[in-house]
Tab-separated table of N, CA, C and O in Angstrom:
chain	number	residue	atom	x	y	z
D	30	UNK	N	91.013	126.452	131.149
D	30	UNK	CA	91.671	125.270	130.643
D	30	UNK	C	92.977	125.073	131.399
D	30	UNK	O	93.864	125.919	131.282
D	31	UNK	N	93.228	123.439	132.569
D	31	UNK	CA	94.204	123.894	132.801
D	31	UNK	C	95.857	123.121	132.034
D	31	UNK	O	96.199	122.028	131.582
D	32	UNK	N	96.466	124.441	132.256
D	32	UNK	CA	97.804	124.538	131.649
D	32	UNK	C	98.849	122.985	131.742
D	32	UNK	O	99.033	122.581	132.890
D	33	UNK	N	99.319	122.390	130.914
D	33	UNK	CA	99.998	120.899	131.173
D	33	UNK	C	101.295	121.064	131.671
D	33	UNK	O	102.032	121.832	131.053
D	34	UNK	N	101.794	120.393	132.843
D	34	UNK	CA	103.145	121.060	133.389
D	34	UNK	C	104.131	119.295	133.669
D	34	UNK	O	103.934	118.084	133.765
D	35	UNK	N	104.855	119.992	133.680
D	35	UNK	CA	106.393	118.844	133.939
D	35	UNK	C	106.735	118.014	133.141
D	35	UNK	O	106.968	118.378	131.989
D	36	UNK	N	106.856	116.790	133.474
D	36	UNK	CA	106.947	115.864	132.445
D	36	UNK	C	106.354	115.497	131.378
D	36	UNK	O	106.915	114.893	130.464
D	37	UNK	N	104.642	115.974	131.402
D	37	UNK	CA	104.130	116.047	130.435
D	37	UNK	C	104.288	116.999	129.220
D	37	UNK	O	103.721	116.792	128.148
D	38	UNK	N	105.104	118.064	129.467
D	38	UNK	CA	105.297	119.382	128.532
D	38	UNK	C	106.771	118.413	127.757
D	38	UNK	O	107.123	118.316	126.581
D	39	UNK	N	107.345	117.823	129.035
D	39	UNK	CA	108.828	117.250	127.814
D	39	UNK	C	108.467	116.397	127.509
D	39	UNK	O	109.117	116.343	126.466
D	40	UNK	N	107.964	115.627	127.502
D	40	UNK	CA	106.847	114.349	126.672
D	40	UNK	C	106.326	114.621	125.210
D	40	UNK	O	106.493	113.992	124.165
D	41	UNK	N	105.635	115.776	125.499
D	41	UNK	CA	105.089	116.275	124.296
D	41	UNK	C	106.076	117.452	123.209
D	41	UNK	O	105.718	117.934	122.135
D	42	UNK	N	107.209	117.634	123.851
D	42	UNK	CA	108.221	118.484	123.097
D	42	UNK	C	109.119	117.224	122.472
D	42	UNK	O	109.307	117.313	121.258
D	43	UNK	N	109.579	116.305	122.999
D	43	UNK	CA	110.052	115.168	122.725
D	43	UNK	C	109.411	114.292	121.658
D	43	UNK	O	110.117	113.667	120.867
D	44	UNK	N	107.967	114.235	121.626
D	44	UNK	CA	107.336	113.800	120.396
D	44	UNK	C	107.253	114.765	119.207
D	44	UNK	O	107.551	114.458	118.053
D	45	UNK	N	106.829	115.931	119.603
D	45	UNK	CA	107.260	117.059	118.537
D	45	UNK	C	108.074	116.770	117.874
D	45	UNK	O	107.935	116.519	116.676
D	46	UNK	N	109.352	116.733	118.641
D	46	UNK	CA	110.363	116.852	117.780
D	46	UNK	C	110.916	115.485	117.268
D	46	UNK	O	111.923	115.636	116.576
D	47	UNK	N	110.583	114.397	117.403
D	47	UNK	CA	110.483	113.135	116.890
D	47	UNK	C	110.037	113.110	115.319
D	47	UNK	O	110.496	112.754	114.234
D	48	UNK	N	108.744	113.766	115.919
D	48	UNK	CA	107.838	113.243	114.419
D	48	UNK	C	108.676	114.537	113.245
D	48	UNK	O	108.864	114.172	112.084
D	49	UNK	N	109.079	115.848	113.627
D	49	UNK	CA	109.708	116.350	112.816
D	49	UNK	C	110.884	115.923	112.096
D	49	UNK	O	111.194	116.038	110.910
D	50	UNK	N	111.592	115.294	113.296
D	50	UNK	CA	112.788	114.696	112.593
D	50	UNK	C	112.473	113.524	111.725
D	50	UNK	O	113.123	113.100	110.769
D	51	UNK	N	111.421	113.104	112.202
D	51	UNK	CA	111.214	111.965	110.706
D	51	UNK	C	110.570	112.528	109.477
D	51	UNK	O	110.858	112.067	108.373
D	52	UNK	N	109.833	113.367	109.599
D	52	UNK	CA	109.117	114.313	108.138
D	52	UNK	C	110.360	114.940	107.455
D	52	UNK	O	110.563	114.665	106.272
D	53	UNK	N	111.278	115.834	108.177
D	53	UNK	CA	112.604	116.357	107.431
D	53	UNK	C	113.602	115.441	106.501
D	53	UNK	O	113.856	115.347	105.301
D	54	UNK	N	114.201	114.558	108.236
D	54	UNK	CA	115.284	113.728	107.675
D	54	UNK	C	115.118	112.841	106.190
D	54	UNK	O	116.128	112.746	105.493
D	55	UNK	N	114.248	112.404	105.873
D	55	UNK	CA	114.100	111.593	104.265
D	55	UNK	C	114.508	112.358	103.754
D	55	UNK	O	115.724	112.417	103.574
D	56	UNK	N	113.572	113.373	103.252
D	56	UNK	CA	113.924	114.738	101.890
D	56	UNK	C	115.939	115.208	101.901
D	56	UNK	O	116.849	115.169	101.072
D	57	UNK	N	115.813	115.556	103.155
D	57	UNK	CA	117.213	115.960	103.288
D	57	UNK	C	118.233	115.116	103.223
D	57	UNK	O	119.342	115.643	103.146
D	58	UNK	N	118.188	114.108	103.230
D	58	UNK	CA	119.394	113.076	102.938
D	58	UNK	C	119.137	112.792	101.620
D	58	UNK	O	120.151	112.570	100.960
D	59	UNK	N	118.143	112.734	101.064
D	59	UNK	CA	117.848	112.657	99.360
D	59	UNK	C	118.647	113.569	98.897
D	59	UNK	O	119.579	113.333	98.128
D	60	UNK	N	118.143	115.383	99.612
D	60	UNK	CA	118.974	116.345	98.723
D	60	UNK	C	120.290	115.959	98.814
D	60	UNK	O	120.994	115.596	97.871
D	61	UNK	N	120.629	116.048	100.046
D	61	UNK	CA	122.505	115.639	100.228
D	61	UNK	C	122.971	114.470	98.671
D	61	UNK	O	123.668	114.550	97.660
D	62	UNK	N	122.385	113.825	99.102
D	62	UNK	CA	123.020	112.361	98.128
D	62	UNK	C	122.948	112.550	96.805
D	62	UNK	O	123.676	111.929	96.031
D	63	UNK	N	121.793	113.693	96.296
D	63	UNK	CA	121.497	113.963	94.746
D	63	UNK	C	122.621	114.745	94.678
D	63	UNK	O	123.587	114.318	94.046
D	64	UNK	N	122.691	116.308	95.465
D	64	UNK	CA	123.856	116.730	95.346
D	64	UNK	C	125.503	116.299	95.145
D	64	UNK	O	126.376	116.685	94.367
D	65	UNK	N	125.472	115.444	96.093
D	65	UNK	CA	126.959	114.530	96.142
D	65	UNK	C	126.703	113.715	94.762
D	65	UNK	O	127.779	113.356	94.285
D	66	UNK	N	125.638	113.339	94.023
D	66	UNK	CA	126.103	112.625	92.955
D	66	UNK	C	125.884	111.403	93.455
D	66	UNK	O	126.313	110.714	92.529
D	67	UNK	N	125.450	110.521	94.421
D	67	UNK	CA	125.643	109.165	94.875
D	67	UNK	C	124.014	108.897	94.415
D	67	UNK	O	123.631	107.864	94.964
D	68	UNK	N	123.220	109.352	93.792
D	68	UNK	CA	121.793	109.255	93.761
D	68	UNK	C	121.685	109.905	92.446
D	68	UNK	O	122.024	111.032	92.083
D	69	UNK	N	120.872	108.463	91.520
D	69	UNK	CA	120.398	110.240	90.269
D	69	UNK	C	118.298	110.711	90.946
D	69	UNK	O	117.571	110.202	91.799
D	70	UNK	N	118.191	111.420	90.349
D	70	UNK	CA	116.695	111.644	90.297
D	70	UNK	C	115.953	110.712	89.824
D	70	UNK	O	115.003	110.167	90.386
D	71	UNK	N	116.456	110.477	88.587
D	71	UNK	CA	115.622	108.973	88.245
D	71	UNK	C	115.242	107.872	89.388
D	71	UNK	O	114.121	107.434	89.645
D	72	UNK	N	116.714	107.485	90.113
D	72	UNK	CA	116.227	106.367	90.700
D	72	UNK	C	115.453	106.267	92.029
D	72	UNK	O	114.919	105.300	92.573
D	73	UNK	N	115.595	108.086	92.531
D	73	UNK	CA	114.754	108.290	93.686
D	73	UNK	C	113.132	108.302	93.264
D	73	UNK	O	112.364	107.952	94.160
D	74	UNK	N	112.590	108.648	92.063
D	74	UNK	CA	111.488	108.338	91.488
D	74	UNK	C	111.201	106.679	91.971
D	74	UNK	O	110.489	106.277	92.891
D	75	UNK	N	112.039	105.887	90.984
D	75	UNK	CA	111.675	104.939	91.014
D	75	UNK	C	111.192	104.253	92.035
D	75	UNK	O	110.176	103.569	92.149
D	76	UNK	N	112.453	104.649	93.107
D	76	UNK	CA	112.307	103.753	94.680
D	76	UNK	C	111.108	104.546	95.100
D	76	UNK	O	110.301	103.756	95.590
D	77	UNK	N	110.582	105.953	95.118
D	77	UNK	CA	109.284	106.454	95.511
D	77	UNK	C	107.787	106.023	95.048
D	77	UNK	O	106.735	106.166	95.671
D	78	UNK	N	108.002	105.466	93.801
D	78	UNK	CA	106.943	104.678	93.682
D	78	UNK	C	106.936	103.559	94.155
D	78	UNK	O	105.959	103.189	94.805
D	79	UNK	N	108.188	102.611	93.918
D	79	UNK	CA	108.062	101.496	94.676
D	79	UNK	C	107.666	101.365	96.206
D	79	UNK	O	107.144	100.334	96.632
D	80	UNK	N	108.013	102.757	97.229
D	80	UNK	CA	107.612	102.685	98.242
D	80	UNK	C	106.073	103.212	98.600
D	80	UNK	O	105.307	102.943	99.525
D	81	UNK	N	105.991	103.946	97.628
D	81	UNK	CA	104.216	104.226	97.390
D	81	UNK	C	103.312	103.492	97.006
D	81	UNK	O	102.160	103.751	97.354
D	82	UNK	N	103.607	102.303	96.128
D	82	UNK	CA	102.917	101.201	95.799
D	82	UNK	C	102.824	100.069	97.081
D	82	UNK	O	101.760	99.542	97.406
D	83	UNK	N	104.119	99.799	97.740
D	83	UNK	CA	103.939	99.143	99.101
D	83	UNK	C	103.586	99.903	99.859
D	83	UNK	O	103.031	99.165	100.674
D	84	UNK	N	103.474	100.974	100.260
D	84	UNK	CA	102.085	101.593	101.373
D	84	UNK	C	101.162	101.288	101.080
D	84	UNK	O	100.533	100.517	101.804
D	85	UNK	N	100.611	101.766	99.823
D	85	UNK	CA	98.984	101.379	99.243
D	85	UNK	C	98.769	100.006	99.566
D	85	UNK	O	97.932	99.921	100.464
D	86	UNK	N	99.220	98.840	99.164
D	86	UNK	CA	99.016	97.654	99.218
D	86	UNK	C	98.613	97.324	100.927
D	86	UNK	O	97.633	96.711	101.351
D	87	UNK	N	99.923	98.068	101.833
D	87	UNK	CA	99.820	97.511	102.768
D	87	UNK	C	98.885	98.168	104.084
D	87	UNK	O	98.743	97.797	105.249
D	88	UNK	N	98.379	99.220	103.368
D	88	UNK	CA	96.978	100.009	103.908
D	88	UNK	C	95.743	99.535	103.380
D	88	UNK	O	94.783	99.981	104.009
D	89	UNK	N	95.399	98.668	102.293
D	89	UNK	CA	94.488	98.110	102.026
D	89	UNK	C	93.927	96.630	102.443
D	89	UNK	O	92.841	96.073	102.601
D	90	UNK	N	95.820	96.224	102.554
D	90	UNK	CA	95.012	94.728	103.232
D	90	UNK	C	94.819	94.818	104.637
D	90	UNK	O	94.086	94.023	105.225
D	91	UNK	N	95.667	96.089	105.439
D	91	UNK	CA	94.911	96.209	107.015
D	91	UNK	C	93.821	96.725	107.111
D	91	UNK	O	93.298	96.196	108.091
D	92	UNK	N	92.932	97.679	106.548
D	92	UNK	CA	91.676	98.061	106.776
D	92	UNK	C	90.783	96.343	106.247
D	92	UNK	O	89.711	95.975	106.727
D	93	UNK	N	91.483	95.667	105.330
D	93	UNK	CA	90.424	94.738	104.803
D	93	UNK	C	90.931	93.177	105.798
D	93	UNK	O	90.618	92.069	105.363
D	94	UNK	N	91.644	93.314	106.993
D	94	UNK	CA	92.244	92.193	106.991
D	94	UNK	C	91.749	91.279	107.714
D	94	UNK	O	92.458	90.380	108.165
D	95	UNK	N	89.852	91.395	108.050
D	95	UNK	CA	89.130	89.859	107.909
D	95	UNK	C	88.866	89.337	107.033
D	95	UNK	O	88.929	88.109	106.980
D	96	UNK	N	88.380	90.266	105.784
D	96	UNK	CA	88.094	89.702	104.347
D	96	UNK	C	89.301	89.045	103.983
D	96	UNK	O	89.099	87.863	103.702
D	97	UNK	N	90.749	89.484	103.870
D	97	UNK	CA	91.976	88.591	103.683
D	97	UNK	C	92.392	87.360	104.731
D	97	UNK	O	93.055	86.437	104.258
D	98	UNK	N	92.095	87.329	105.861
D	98	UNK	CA	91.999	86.050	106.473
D	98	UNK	C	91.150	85.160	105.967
D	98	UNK	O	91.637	84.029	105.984
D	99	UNK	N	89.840	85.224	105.425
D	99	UNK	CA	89.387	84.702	105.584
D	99	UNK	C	89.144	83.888	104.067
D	99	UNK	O	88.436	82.913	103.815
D	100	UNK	N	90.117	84.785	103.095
D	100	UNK	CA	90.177	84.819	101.717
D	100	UNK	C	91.035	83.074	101.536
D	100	UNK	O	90.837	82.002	100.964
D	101	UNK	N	92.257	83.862	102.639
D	101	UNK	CA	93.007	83.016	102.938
D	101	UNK	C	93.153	80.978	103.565
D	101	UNK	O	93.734	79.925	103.302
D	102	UNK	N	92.227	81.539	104.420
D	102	UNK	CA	91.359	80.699	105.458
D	102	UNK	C	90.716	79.517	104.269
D	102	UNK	O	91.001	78.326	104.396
D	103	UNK	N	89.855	79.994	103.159
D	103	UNK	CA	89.421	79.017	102.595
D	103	UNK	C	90.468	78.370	101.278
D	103	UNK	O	90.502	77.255	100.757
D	104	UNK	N	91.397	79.824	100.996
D	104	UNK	CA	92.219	78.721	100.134
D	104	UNK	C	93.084	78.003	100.844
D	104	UNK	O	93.719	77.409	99.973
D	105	UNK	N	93.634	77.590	102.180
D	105	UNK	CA	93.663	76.877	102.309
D	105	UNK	C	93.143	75.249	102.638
D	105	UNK	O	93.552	74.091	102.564
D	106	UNK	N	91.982	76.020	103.039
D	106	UNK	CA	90.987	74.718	102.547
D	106	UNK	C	90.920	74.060	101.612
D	106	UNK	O	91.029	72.836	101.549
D	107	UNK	N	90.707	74.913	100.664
D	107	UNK	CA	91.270	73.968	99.160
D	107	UNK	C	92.188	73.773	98.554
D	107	UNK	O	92.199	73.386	97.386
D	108	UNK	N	93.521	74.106	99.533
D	108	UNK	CA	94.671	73.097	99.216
D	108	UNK	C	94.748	71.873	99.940
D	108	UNK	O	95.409	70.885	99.620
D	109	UNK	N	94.013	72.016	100.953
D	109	UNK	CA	93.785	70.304	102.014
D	109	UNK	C	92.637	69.418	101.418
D	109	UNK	O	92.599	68.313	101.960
D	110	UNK	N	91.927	69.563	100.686
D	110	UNK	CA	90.795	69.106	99.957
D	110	UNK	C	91.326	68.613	98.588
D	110	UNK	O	90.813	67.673	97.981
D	111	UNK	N	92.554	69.427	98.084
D	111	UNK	CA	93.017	68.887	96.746
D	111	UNK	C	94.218	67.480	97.304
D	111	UNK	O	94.157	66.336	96.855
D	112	UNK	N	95.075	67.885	98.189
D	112	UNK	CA	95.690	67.300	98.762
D	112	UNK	C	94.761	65.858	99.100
D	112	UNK	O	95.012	64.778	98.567
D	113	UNK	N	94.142	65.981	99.650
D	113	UNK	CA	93.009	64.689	99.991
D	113	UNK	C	92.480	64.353	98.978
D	113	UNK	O	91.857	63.311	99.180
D	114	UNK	N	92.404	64.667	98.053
D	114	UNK	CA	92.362	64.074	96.819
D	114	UNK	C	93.196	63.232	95.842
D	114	UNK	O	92.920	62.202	95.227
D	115	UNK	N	93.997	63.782	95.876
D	115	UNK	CA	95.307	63.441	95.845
D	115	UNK	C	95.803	61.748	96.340
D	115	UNK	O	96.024	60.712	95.712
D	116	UNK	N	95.824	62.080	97.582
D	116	UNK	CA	95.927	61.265	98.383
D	116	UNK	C	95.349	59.727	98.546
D	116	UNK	O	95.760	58.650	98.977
D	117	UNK	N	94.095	60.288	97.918
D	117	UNK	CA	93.120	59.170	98.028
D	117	UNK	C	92.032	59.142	99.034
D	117	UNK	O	91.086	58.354	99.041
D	118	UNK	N	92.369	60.473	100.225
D	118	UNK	CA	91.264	59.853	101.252
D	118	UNK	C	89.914	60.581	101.076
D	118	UNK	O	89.124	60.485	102.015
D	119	UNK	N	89.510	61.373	99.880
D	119	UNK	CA	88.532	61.695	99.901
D	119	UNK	C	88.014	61.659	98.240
D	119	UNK	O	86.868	61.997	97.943
């Protein structure tokens, strides 16, 4: 197997340590701020569901997001159809 050398080794140490610093840094500025008192527990709950409920949402309408175009697609159709009704021209 051969061995990955140069720029590709700091490429991939550089993403390493990217994605770590984003898995750590949240938790740890939570602890800091609970500690300091500028945060209760309660409200980091709260905002954690609120940000867990907008992931879910927004992982469901991208795996589904021809069925939502297209959900979309016809209600607006039938706001141009009510509208034309409306209107008089149909």
């Amino acid at each position: 197997m051969k061995r990955p050398q140069g720029t590709h080794v700091k490429e991939q140490i550089s993403q390493d340590l990217a994605v770590m610093g984003a898995k750590v840094a949240p938790p740890a500025v939570v602890a800091a701020a609970t500690e300091a008192g500028a945060i209760s527990p309660q409200s980091i709950l709260v905002w954690l569901s609120v940000l867990y409920t907008a992931a879910l949402l927004f992982t469901t309408v991208i795996k589904n997001w021809g069925e939502w175009i297209g959900w979309w697609k016809s209600r607006w159709a039938d706001v141009r159809r009510l509208y034309g009704r409306v209107r008089g021209d149909g």
